[in-house]
Amino acid sequence: MTHRDRRVVVFGSTGSIGTQTLDVVERLNRQGFRLAVVGLSVGKNVRLVAEQVERFSPEAVCVRSEEGARFLRERFPGLRVLVGETGLADLARLDEAELLVNGLVGAVGLVPTLAGLALGRTIALANKESLVVGGELVSEALRTGGGSLLPVDSEHNALFQCLEAGERSEVRRLVLTGSGGPFLRTPPEALERVGPEEALRHPNWSMGSRISVDSATMVNKGFEVIEAHYLFSLPYDQIDVVLHPGSVVHSLVEFCDGAILAELAPSDMRVAIQYALTYPERVDTGLPRLDLVAASPLVFEPLDRGQYPAFAAVLAAARRAGTAPAAINAADEVLVERFLRREIPFTGIARGLEAILARWDDREPSEPVTLPRLLATDAWARRAAAEL
Ligand SMILES: NC(=O)c1ccc[n+]([C@@H]2O[C@H](COP(=O)([O-])OP(=O)(O)OC[C@H]3O[C@@H](n4cnc5c(N)ncnc54)[C@H](OP(=O)(O)O)[C@@H]3O)[C@@H](O)[C@H]2O)c1
């Protein structure tokens, strides 16, 4: 069995990462790979997953609700249909499923990440919340289970590639790039009035709604700092962020001799998804190539934390560690939904995160972080954010 013929499970197959992953799998199979999609997981979109079942003939599908499960069981009598979080863990344990692509959104993604790593599986990880919420648990599962993570997030995929050029001890710092989102040039006083349509309009990437809003507040960049901290085992002092509105340079690594290595690629998630699927091999993606002259000049700017108070709140939570990042993630999920429903203004997201962090109180700071403690924090922060 090589990396070219593997059994693959795609979590969140109806989402932006999930649908692109399935397209990449089909394309790779036309180029001589034999990747078998043996499992799919979705939330509510059972109609789309029904089409995917016809396209890929998986052995099992996990859906969020019993109602969705009934629909699939009636339509596909031979299909194993799993439900909810237990179903996600069972899907991660599917026989000989060597590669799990985690494209779920939110803290729920931690469930299959931990279940897969416990069995020593390889996880192509897009779900950054696995590390934001459960970074300590995931690190422990990596140490004890023998599995591995391949980063799909474009910045971390870039760092992963650059880091291959040296030893971890030779790294001076990681530099994550961020476009600054749609409100880079918007005066802070005008942000009070921006609506969901403007926040969802990312200048360079087409993504799911939560990550699009998180890119506008830069909560997403804060999460990526936490993600990098756990993925590459480096302290926060060695992880910087620089604004790069063009999204051409996906991230950089500075080594101790002053050399900086960068990864440049078209702004298309299929590049990173495919690298995670074919690693360590490189294969033609068939996508338009990056035109260096057209992409010039490459502009970098400092990140103004005053413009992005939500970013500062996430970093403050990261430094407090323990259950603080889980609290911020849960609160952000609720606040983003409330903003999309027009219940709170855009600036209410940052104010809400600051308020949650001020109220957060880790009652057992010296105790190890456990799943029950994370879940209790998650539930508390959701309630608190809903009531703000
Ligand atoms: N999109 C990107 O370009 C991009 C780039 C870098 C990193 N990421 C990260 O990748 C992850 C996925 O992002 P996305 O943009 O692909 O999100 P998305 O388009 O919103 O898709 C999320 C997927 O998760 C499923 N889902 C949501 N809640 C669920 C629940 N409670 N139980 C089970 N399934 C659930 C959804 O199912 P239904 O739609 O069927 O309900 C959908 O399949 C996020 O962590 C994001 O930060 C995304």
Tab-separated table of C-alpha atoms and ligand atoms in Angstrom:
chain	number	residue	atom	x	y	z
A	1	MET	CA	0.000	0.000	0.000
A	2	THR	CA	1.473	3.385	-0.977
A	3	HIS	CA	0.277	6.949	-0.544
A	4	ARG	CA	-1.210	6.559	-4.054
A	5	ASP	CA	-3.714	3.909	-3.028
A	6	ARG	CA	-5.319	4.759	0.251
A	7	ARG	CA	-8.705	4.563	1.870
A	8	VAL	CA	-9.842	8.142	2.544
A	9	VAL	CA	-12.562	9.571	4.772
A	10	VAL	CA	-13.724	13.148	4.158
A	11	PHE	CA	-15.266	14.913	7.149
A	12	GLY	CA	-17.400	17.937	6.234
A	13	SER	CA	-17.731	16.715	2.641
A	14	THR	CA	-20.477	19.242	1.818
A	15	GLY	CA	-18.391	22.270	2.838
A	16	SER	CA	-15.913	24.413	0.975
A	17	ILE	CA	-12.883	22.253	1.913
A	18	GLY	CA	-14.867	19.009	1.612
A	19	THR	CA	-16.224	19.584	-1.905
A	20	GLN	CA	-12.817	20.748	-3.138
A	21	THR	CA	-11.190	17.669	-1.568
A	22	LEU	CA	-13.558	15.388	-3.483
A	23	ASP	CA	-12.740	17.230	-6.735
A	24	VAL	CA	-9.010	16.805	-6.040
A	25	VAL	CA	-9.487	13.085	-5.318
A	26	GLU	CA	-11.291	12.580	-8.632
A	27	ARG	CA	-8.592	14.443	-10.503
A	28	LEU	CA	-5.785	12.497	-8.812
A	29	ASN	CA	-7.502	9.227	-9.672
A	30	ARG	CA	-7.536	10.277	-13.314
A	31	GLN	CA	-3.755	10.725	-12.977
A	32	GLY	CA	-3.009	7.208	-11.746
A	33	PHE	CA	-3.857	7.452	-8.038
A	34	ARG	CA	-6.314	4.924	-6.586
A	35	LEU	CA	-7.809	6.833	-3.648
A	36	ALA	CA	-11.022	5.217	-2.390
A	37	VAL	CA	-13.435	7.542	-0.593
A	38	VAL	CA	-14.783	5.087	2.003
A	39	GLY	CA	-16.475	7.554	4.357
A	40	LEU	CA	-18.197	10.938	4.234
A	41	SER	CA	-19.539	13.148	6.990
A	42	VAL	CA	-21.920	16.076	6.687
A	43	GLY	CA	-24.027	18.301	8.881
A	44	LYS	CA	-27.429	19.084	7.385
A	45	ASN	CA	-26.931	18.950	3.633
A	46	VAL	CA	-28.199	15.407	3.016
A	47	ARG	CA	-29.218	16.170	-0.571
A	48	LEU	CA	-25.646	17.007	-1.551
A	49	VAL	CA	-24.219	14.027	0.304
A	50	ALA	CA	-26.714	11.800	-1.519
A	51	GLU	CA	-25.140	12.955	-4.793
A	52	GLN	CA	-21.685	12.320	-3.318
A	53	VAL	CA	-22.712	8.790	-2.303
A	54	GLU	CA	-23.685	8.115	-5.908
A	55	ARG	CA	-20.384	9.580	-7.111
A	56	PHE	CA	-18.037	7.770	-4.697
A	57	SER	CA	-19.943	4.743	-3.275
A	58	PRO	CA	-18.580	5.080	0.280
A	59	GLU	CA	-19.082	2.371	2.915
A	60	ALA	CA	-20.355	4.769	5.579
A	61	VAL	CA	-21.788	8.257	5.931
A	62	CYS	CA	-22.234	10.271	9.118
A	63	VAL	CA	-24.953	12.938	9.421
A	64	ARG	CA	-25.848	15.324	12.200
A	65	SER	CA	-29.464	14.335	12.874
A	66	GLU	CA	-31.654	11.216	12.993
A	67	GLU	CA	-33.931	12.833	10.413
A	68	GLY	CA	-31.046	13.099	7.942
A	69	ALA	CA	-30.054	9.515	8.727
A	70	ARG	CA	-33.597	8.263	7.940
A	71	PHE	CA	-33.499	10.016	4.560
A	72	LEU	CA	-30.188	8.337	3.657
A	73	ARG	CA	-31.194	4.883	4.939
A	74	GLU	CA	-34.340	4.936	2.801
A	75	ARG	CA	-32.457	6.105	-0.254
A	76	PHE	CA	-29.383	3.807	0.137
A	77	PRO	CA	-30.427	0.567	1.906
A	78	GLY	CA	-26.904	-0.946	1.882
A	79	LEU	CA	-25.159	2.133	3.254
A	80	ARG	CA	-23.913	2.263	6.859
A	81	VAL	CA	-25.365	5.491	8.250
A	82	LEU	CA	-23.904	6.977	11.444
A	83	VAL	CA	-25.234	9.898	13.461
A	84	GLY	CA	-23.859	12.769	15.532
A	85	GLU	CA	-20.579	12.994	17.418
A	86	THR	CA	-20.433	9.272	18.234
A	87	GLY	CA	-20.868	8.673	14.527
A	88	LEU	CA	-17.966	11.023	13.719
A	89	ALA	CA	-15.681	9.076	16.083
A	90	ASP	CA	-16.836	5.745	14.579
A	91	LEU	CA	-16.220	7.050	11.070
A	92	ALA	CA	-12.657	8.010	12.051
A	93	ARG	CA	-12.173	4.392	13.164
A	94	LEU	CA	-13.457	2.870	9.915
A	95	ASP	CA	-11.413	-0.211	8.909
A	96	GLU	CA	-8.064	0.690	7.401
A	97	ALA	CA	-9.085	4.283	6.669
A	98	GLU	CA	-5.516	5.526	6.403
A	99	LEU	CA	-6.151	9.171	5.542
A	100	LEU	CA	-8.779	11.308	7.236
A	101	VAL	CA	-9.441	14.732	5.737
A	102	ASN	CA	-10.959	16.928	8.430
A	103	GLY	CA	-12.933	19.731	6.748
A	104	LEU	CA	-15.472	20.167	9.556
A	105	VAL	CA	-16.071	23.648	10.872
A	106	GLY	CA	-16.072	24.300	14.610
A	107	ALA	CA	-15.132	22.491	17.799
A	108	VAL	CA	-16.991	19.352	16.669
A	109	GLY	CA	-13.937	18.676	14.454
A	110	LEU	CA	-11.938	17.720	17.542
A	111	VAL	CA	-13.925	14.468	17.864
A	112	PRO	CA	-12.676	12.706	14.693
A	113	THR	CA	-9.189	14.241	15.073
A	114	LEU	CA	-8.730	12.637	18.487
A	115	ALA	CA	-10.382	9.347	17.470
A	116	GLY	CA	-8.209	9.066	14.348
A	117	LEU	CA	-4.946	9.965	16.089
A	118	ALA	CA	-5.642	7.421	18.828
A	119	LEU	CA	-5.463	4.747	16.102
A	120	GLY	CA	-2.298	6.215	14.568
A	121	ARG	CA	-3.990	7.561	11.447
A	122	THR	CA	-2.855	10.389	9.218
A	123	ILE	CA	-5.085	13.450	9.327
A	124	ALA	CA	-5.089	16.122	6.634
A	125	LEU	CA	-6.256	18.877	8.937
A	126	ALA	CA	-8.237	21.884	7.744
A	127	ASN	CA	-10.323	22.060	10.930
A	128	LYS	CA	-8.206	24.544	12.864
A	129	GLU	CA	-10.578	24.367	15.833
A	130	SER	CA	-9.125	20.908	16.614
A	131	LEU	CA	-5.926	22.680	17.645
A	132	VAL	CA	-7.438	25.932	18.895
A	133	VAL	CA	-9.785	24.133	21.276
A	134	GLY	CA	-7.918	20.913	21.932
A	135	GLY	CA	-4.265	21.686	21.158
A	136	GLU	CA	-3.012	20.010	24.351
A	137	LEU	CA	-5.139	16.901	23.808
A	138	VAL	CA	-4.155	16.623	20.153
A	139	SER	CA	-0.455	16.942	21.061
A	140	GLU	CA	-0.880	14.176	23.619
A	141	ALA	CA	-2.738	11.973	21.106
A	142	LEU	CA	0.085	12.517	18.599
A	143	ARG	CA	2.657	11.460	21.190
A	144	THR	CA	0.808	8.337	22.319
A	145	GLY	CA	-1.077	7.190	19.199
A	146	GLY	CA	1.668	7.476	16.598
A	147	GLY	CA	-0.535	9.267	14.050
A	148	SER	CA	0.397	12.396	12.142
A	149	LEU	CA	-1.061	15.699	10.975
A	150	LEU	CA	-0.677	17.194	7.511
A	151	PRO	CA	-1.758	20.835	7.542
A	152	VAL	CA	-4.309	21.870	4.902
A	153	ASP	CA	-4.759	25.482	5.978
A	154	SER	CA	-2.786	27.314	3.271
A	155	GLU	CA	-0.521	29.186	5.715
A	156	HIS	CA	0.393	26.060	7.669
A	157	ASN	CA	0.747	24.023	4.523
A	158	ALA	CA	3.243	26.692	3.377
A	159	LEU	CA	5.109	26.593	6.703
A	160	PHE	CA	5.180	22.785	6.566
A	161	GLN	CA	6.833	22.948	3.152
A	162	CYS	CA	9.355	25.659	4.155
A	163	LEU	CA	10.276	23.825	7.361
A	164	GLU	CA	11.500	20.870	5.332
A	165	ALA	CA	14.544	23.017	4.471
A	166	GLY	CA	16.073	22.909	7.965
A	167	GLU	CA	16.003	21.542	11.494
A	168	ARG	CA	13.397	22.790	13.966
A	169	SER	CA	16.231	24.014	16.222
A	170	GLU	CA	17.447	26.220	13.339
A	171	VAL	CA	14.147	28.121	13.069
A	172	ARG	CA	14.226	31.717	14.292
A	173	ARG	CA	10.541	32.455	13.659
A	174	LEU	CA	7.487	31.538	11.640
A	175	VAL	CA	5.809	34.397	9.773
A	176	LEU	CA	2.140	33.923	8.949
A	177	THR	CA	0.776	36.184	6.255
A	178	GLY	CA	-2.736	37.604	6.375
A	179	SER	CA	-4.570	39.546	3.707
A	180	GLY	CA	-6.196	41.879	6.247
A	181	GLY	CA	-9.623	40.831	4.927
A	182	PRO	CA	-12.240	43.080	3.330
A	183	PHE	CA	-11.887	45.860	5.943
A	184	LEU	CA	-8.151	46.479	5.703
A	185	ARG	CA	-8.666	50.066	4.559
A	186	THR	CA	-12.006	50.714	6.323
A	187	PRO	CA	-11.769	53.418	9.011
A	188	PRO	CA	-12.491	51.896	12.477
A	189	GLU	CA	-15.515	54.201	13.018
A	190	ALA	CA	-17.168	52.852	9.823
A	191	LEU	CA	-16.892	49.227	11.043
A	192	GLU	CA	-19.856	49.731	13.371
A	193	ARG	CA	-22.115	49.843	10.291
A	194	VAL	CA	-20.719	47.089	7.998
A	195	GLY	CA	-23.117	44.212	7.331
A	196	PRO	CA	-22.761	40.464	6.646
A	197	GLU	CA	-22.642	40.948	2.838
A	198	GLU	CA	-19.503	43.085	3.129
A	199	ALA	CA	-17.879	40.858	5.763
A	200	LEU	CA	-18.449	37.740	3.646
A	201	ARG	CA	-16.783	39.311	0.613
A	202	HIS	CA	-13.171	38.154	1.075
A	203	PRO	CA	-10.804	39.839	-1.402
A	204	ASN	CA	-8.826	36.720	-2.381
A	205	TRP	CA	-10.446	33.493	-1.137
A	206	SER	CA	-13.870	31.893	-1.435
A	207	MET	CA	-14.636	30.090	1.839
A	208	GLY	CA	-17.372	29.021	4.289
A	209	SER	CA	-19.251	31.796	6.114
A	210	ARG	CA	-17.654	31.446	9.546
A	211	ILE	CA	-14.052	31.559	8.302
A	212	SER	CA	-14.947	34.485	6.011
A	213	VAL	CA	-16.235	36.562	8.938
A	214	ASP	CA	-13.296	35.355	11.052
A	215	SER	CA	-10.978	36.631	8.311
A	216	ALA	CA	-12.649	40.043	8.420
A	217	THR	CA	-12.170	40.289	12.213
A	218	MET	CA	-8.757	38.527	11.994
A	219	VAL	CA	-9.948	36.045	14.627
A	220	ASN	CA	-8.950	33.541	11.972
A	221	LYS	CA	-5.349	34.798	12.018
A	222	GLY	CA	-5.294	34.533	15.813
A	223	PHE	CA	-6.520	30.942	15.516
A	224	GLU	CA	-3.814	30.288	12.953
A	225	VAL	CA	-1.151	31.460	15.405
A	226	ILE	CA	-2.466	28.899	17.925
A	227	GLU	CA	-2.616	26.274	15.179
A	228	ALA	CA	1.033	26.947	14.236
A	229	HIS	CA	2.105	26.815	17.896
A	230	TYR	CA	0.754	23.272	18.262
A	231	LEU	CA	1.524	21.970	14.771
A	232	PHE	CA	5.169	22.976	14.844
A	233	SER	CA	5.827	22.951	18.624
A	234	LEU	CA	7.161	26.508	18.732
A	235	PRO	CA	6.503	29.128	21.446
A	236	TYR	CA	4.252	32.089	20.670
A	237	ASP	CA	7.273	34.440	20.778
A	238	GLN	CA	8.556	32.741	17.629
A	239	ILE	CA	5.336	33.196	15.631
A	240	ASP	CA	4.701	36.534	13.912
A	241	VAL	CA	1.976	37.814	11.614
A	242	VAL	CA	2.503	40.233	8.742
A	243	LEU	CA	-0.174	41.693	6.473
A	244	HIS	CA	0.171	40.797	2.823
A	245	PRO	CA	-2.938	41.975	0.946
A	246	GLY	CA	-2.167	40.009	-2.244
A	247	SER	CA	-2.246	36.528	-0.597
A	248	VAL	CA	0.519	35.371	-2.936
A	249	VAL	CA	3.089	34.477	-0.271
A	250	HIS	CA	1.248	32.017	1.950
A	251	SER	CA	3.737	32.145	4.845
A	252	LEU	CA	7.458	32.237	5.569
A	253	VAL	CA	10.057	30.671	7.827
A	254	GLU	CA	13.076	32.621	9.002
A	255	PHE	CA	16.053	30.453	9.904
A	256	CYS	CA	18.834	31.307	12.374
A	257	ASP	CA	21.254	32.304	9.590
A	258	GLY	CA	18.868	35.041	8.420
A	259	ALA	CA	17.586	33.115	5.388
A	260	ILE	CA	13.827	33.444	4.910
A	261	LEU	CA	12.025	30.761	2.922
A	262	ALA	CA	8.562	31.450	1.544
A	263	GLU	CA	5.939	29.434	-0.295
A	264	LEU	CA	4.127	31.212	-3.125
A	265	ALA	CA	1.181	29.672	-4.947
A	266	PRO	CA	-2.109	30.649	-6.588
A	267	SER	CA	-4.832	31.557	-4.051
A	268	ASP	CA	-6.640	28.272	-4.494
A	269	MET	CA	-7.147	25.864	-1.610
A	270	ARG	CA	-6.875	22.914	-3.974
A	271	VAL	CA	-3.093	23.429	-4.068
A	272	ALA	CA	-2.771	22.885	-0.313
A	273	ILE	CA	-5.440	20.167	-0.214
A	274	GLN	CA	-3.689	18.254	-2.970
A	275	TYR	CA	-0.267	18.531	-1.321
A	276	ALA	CA	-1.735	17.027	1.859
A	277	LEU	CA	-3.266	14.195	-0.209
A	278	THR	CA	-0.174	13.407	-2.292
A	279	TYR	CA	2.575	14.153	0.267
A	280	PRO	CA	5.476	13.480	-0.117
A	281	GLU	CA	4.873	13.462	-3.874
A	282	ARG	CA	4.119	16.563	-5.976
A	283	VAL	CA	1.606	16.251	-8.798
A	284	ASP	CA	0.311	18.702	-11.427
A	285	THR	CA	-2.887	20.327	-10.119
A	286	GLY	CA	-4.054	21.473	-13.555
A	287	LEU	CA	-4.778	24.895	-12.012
A	288	PRO	CA	-3.669	28.182	-13.580
A	289	ARG	CA	-0.057	28.844	-12.610
A	290	LEU	CA	1.090	31.813	-10.591
A	291	ASP	CA	2.237	34.656	-12.817
A	292	LEU	CA	5.022	36.317	-10.802
A	293	VAL	CA	5.042	39.485	-12.866
A	294	ALA	CA	1.267	39.912	-12.659
A	295	ALA	CA	1.452	39.259	-8.897
A	296	SER	CA	4.070	41.996	-8.413
A	297	PRO	CA	4.819	43.970	-6.383
A	298	LEU	CA	4.676	41.832	-3.262
A	299	VAL	CA	3.567	44.174	-0.483
A	300	PHE	CA	3.947	43.513	3.258
A	301	GLU	CA	2.567	45.740	6.029
A	302	PRO	CA	2.628	45.603	9.816
A	303	LEU	CA	-0.528	44.382	11.498
A	304	ASP	CA	-2.246	47.245	13.343
A	305	ARG	CA	-3.779	45.602	16.428
A	306	GLY	CA	-5.999	48.675	16.947
A	307	GLN	CA	-7.696	47.881	13.632
A	308	TYR	CA	-8.202	44.234	14.698
A	309	PRO	CA	-9.149	44.101	18.411
A	310	ALA	CA	-10.583	40.592	17.974
A	311	PHE	CA	-7.142	39.336	16.902
A	312	ALA	CA	-5.671	40.777	20.096
A	313	ALA	CA	-8.379	39.027	22.161
A	314	VAL	CA	-7.561	35.642	20.592
A	315	LEU	CA	-3.846	36.083	21.258
A	316	ALA	CA	-4.553	37.053	24.874
A	317	ALA	CA	-6.542	33.807	25.214
A	318	ALA	CA	-3.717	31.846	23.573
A	319	ARG	CA	-1.231	33.121	26.146
A	320	ARG	CA	-3.548	32.272	29.036
A	321	ALA	CA	-3.760	28.733	27.561
A	322	GLY	CA	-5.726	26.091	29.516
A	323	THR	CA	-9.364	26.315	28.491
A	324	ALA	CA	-9.223	29.997	27.444
A	325	PRO	CA	-8.865	29.334	23.668
A	326	ALA	CA	-11.832	26.920	23.845
A	327	ALA	CA	-13.892	29.682	25.475
A	328	ILE	CA	-12.922	32.198	22.801
A	329	ASN	CA	-13.649	29.748	19.980
A	330	ALA	CA	-17.118	28.878	21.297
A	331	ALA	CA	-17.958	32.517	21.932
A	332	ASP	CA	-16.773	33.446	18.454
A	333	GLU	CA	-18.962	30.753	16.842
A	334	VAL	CA	-22.011	32.215	18.579
A	335	LEU	CA	-21.065	35.857	17.987
A	336	VAL	CA	-20.433	35.258	14.262
A	337	GLU	CA	-23.856	33.600	13.935
A	338	ARG	CA	-25.452	36.522	15.789
A	339	PHE	CA	-23.709	38.985	13.474
A	340	LEU	CA	-24.873	37.041	10.400
A	341	ARG	CA	-28.444	37.187	11.790
A	342	ARG	CA	-27.925	40.974	12.234
A	343	GLU	CA	-28.463	40.761	16.007
A	344	ILE	CA	-25.145	42.435	16.802
A	345	PRO	CA	-22.902	44.817	14.837
A	346	PHE	CA	-19.613	43.677	13.328
A	347	THR	CA	-17.685	45.423	16.116
A	348	GLY	CA	-19.821	43.499	18.639
A	349	ILE	CA	-17.801	40.373	17.819
A	350	ALA	CA	-14.553	41.837	19.208
A	351	ARG	CA	-16.331	43.438	22.166
A	352	GLY	CA	-18.037	40.116	22.894
A	353	LEU	CA	-14.744	38.203	22.824
A	354	GLU	CA	-13.144	40.697	25.204
A	355	ALA	CA	-16.125	40.407	27.558
A	356	ILE	CA	-16.002	36.594	27.522
A	357	LEU	CA	-12.277	36.585	28.214
A	358	ALA	CA	-12.764	39.012	31.129
A	359	ARG	CA	-15.376	36.646	32.604
A	360	TRP	CA	-13.506	33.446	31.835
A	361	ASP	CA	-12.144	31.883	34.951
A	362	ASP	CA	-10.212	28.642	34.781
A	363	ARG	CA	-11.111	27.190	38.134
A	364	GLU	CA	-8.432	24.498	37.975
A	365	PRO	CA	-5.531	26.211	36.151
A	366	SER	CA	-2.933	23.682	37.326
A	367	GLU	CA	-4.992	20.640	36.252
A	368	PRO	CA	-4.368	19.109	32.820
A	369	VAL	CA	-6.850	20.085	30.136
A	370	THR	CA	-9.340	17.245	29.643
A	371	LEU	CA	-12.191	16.777	27.171
A	372	PRO	CA	-14.907	17.180	29.861
A	373	ARG	CA	-13.331	20.477	30.988
A	374	LEU	CA	-13.151	21.703	27.397
A	375	LEU	CA	-16.771	20.762	26.768
A	376	ALA	CA	-17.914	22.477	29.972
A	377	THR	CA	-16.009	25.630	28.972
A	378	ASP	CA	-17.458	25.457	25.465
A	379	ALA	CA	-21.015	25.226	26.836
A	380	TRP	CA	-20.441	28.075	29.308
A	381	ALA	CA	-18.943	30.394	26.662
A	382	ARG	CA	-21.791	29.667	24.226
A	383	ARG	CA	-24.409	30.560	26.829
A	384	ALA	CA	-22.522	33.664	27.872
A	385	ALA	CA	-22.035	34.831	24.255
A	386	ALA	CA	-25.713	34.253	23.465
A	387	GLU	CA	-26.730	36.439	26.403
A	388	LEU	CA	-24.307	39.311	25.765
B	1	LIG	N1	-12.717	27.170	3.208
B	1	LIG	C1	-11.444	27.427	3.172
B	1	LIG	O1	-10.920	27.894	2.160
B	1	LIG	C2	-10.588	27.162	4.372
B	1	LIG	C3	-9.241	27.514	4.329
B	1	LIG	C4	-8.434	27.202	5.415
B	1	LIG	C5	-8.978	26.574	6.546
B	1	LIG	N2	-10.304	26.272	6.558
B	1	LIG	C6	-10.848	25.621	7.768
B	1	LIG	O2	-11.463	24.405	7.345
B	1	LIG	C7	-12.599	24.121	8.150
B	1	LIG	C8	-13.817	23.984	7.217
B	1	LIG	O3	-14.069	25.241	6.609
B	1	LIG	P1	-15.100	25.429	5.404
B	1	LIG	O4	-14.893	26.813	4.931
B	1	LIG	O5	-14.945	24.273	4.467
B	1	LIG	O6	-16.485	25.325	6.180
B	1	LIG	P2	-17.947	25.117	5.554
B	1	LIG	O7	-17.944	25.404	4.109
B	1	LIG	O8	-18.876	25.847	6.441
B	1	LIG	O9	-18.176	23.520	5.725
B	1	LIG	C9	-18.259	22.924	6.986
B	1	LIG	C10	-18.609	21.453	6.892
B	1	LIG	O10	-18.821	20.947	8.230
B	1	LIG	C11	-20.146	20.389	8.319
B	1	LIG	N3	-20.653	20.655	9.684
B	1	LIG	C12	-20.883	21.869	10.224
B	1	LIG	N4	-21.313	21.732	11.501
B	1	LIG	C13	-21.372	20.402	11.755
B	1	LIG	C14	-21.744	19.617	12.883
B	1	LIG	N5	-22.146	20.165	14.037
B	1	LIG	N6	-21.671	18.269	12.786
B	1	LIG	C15	-21.255	17.695	11.639
B	1	LIG	N7	-20.900	18.377	10.541
B	1	LIG	C16	-20.951	19.711	10.593
B	1	LIG	C17	-20.944	21.070	7.249
B	1	LIG	O11	-22.049	20.262	6.880
B	1	LIG	P3	-23.412	20.852	6.197
B	1	LIG	O12	-23.005	21.950	5.271
B	1	LIG	O13	-23.917	19.626	5.490
B	1	LIG	O14	-24.291	21.291	7.299
B	1	LIG	C18	-19.896	21.164	6.127
B	1	LIG	O15	-19.775	19.917	5.480
B	1	LIG	C19	-12.716	25.265	9.141
B	1	LIG	O16	-12.082	24.920	10.332
B	1	LIG	C20	-11.957	26.392	8.470
B	1	LIG	O17	-11.408	27.303	9.397
B	1	LIG	C21	-11.105	26.539	5.508
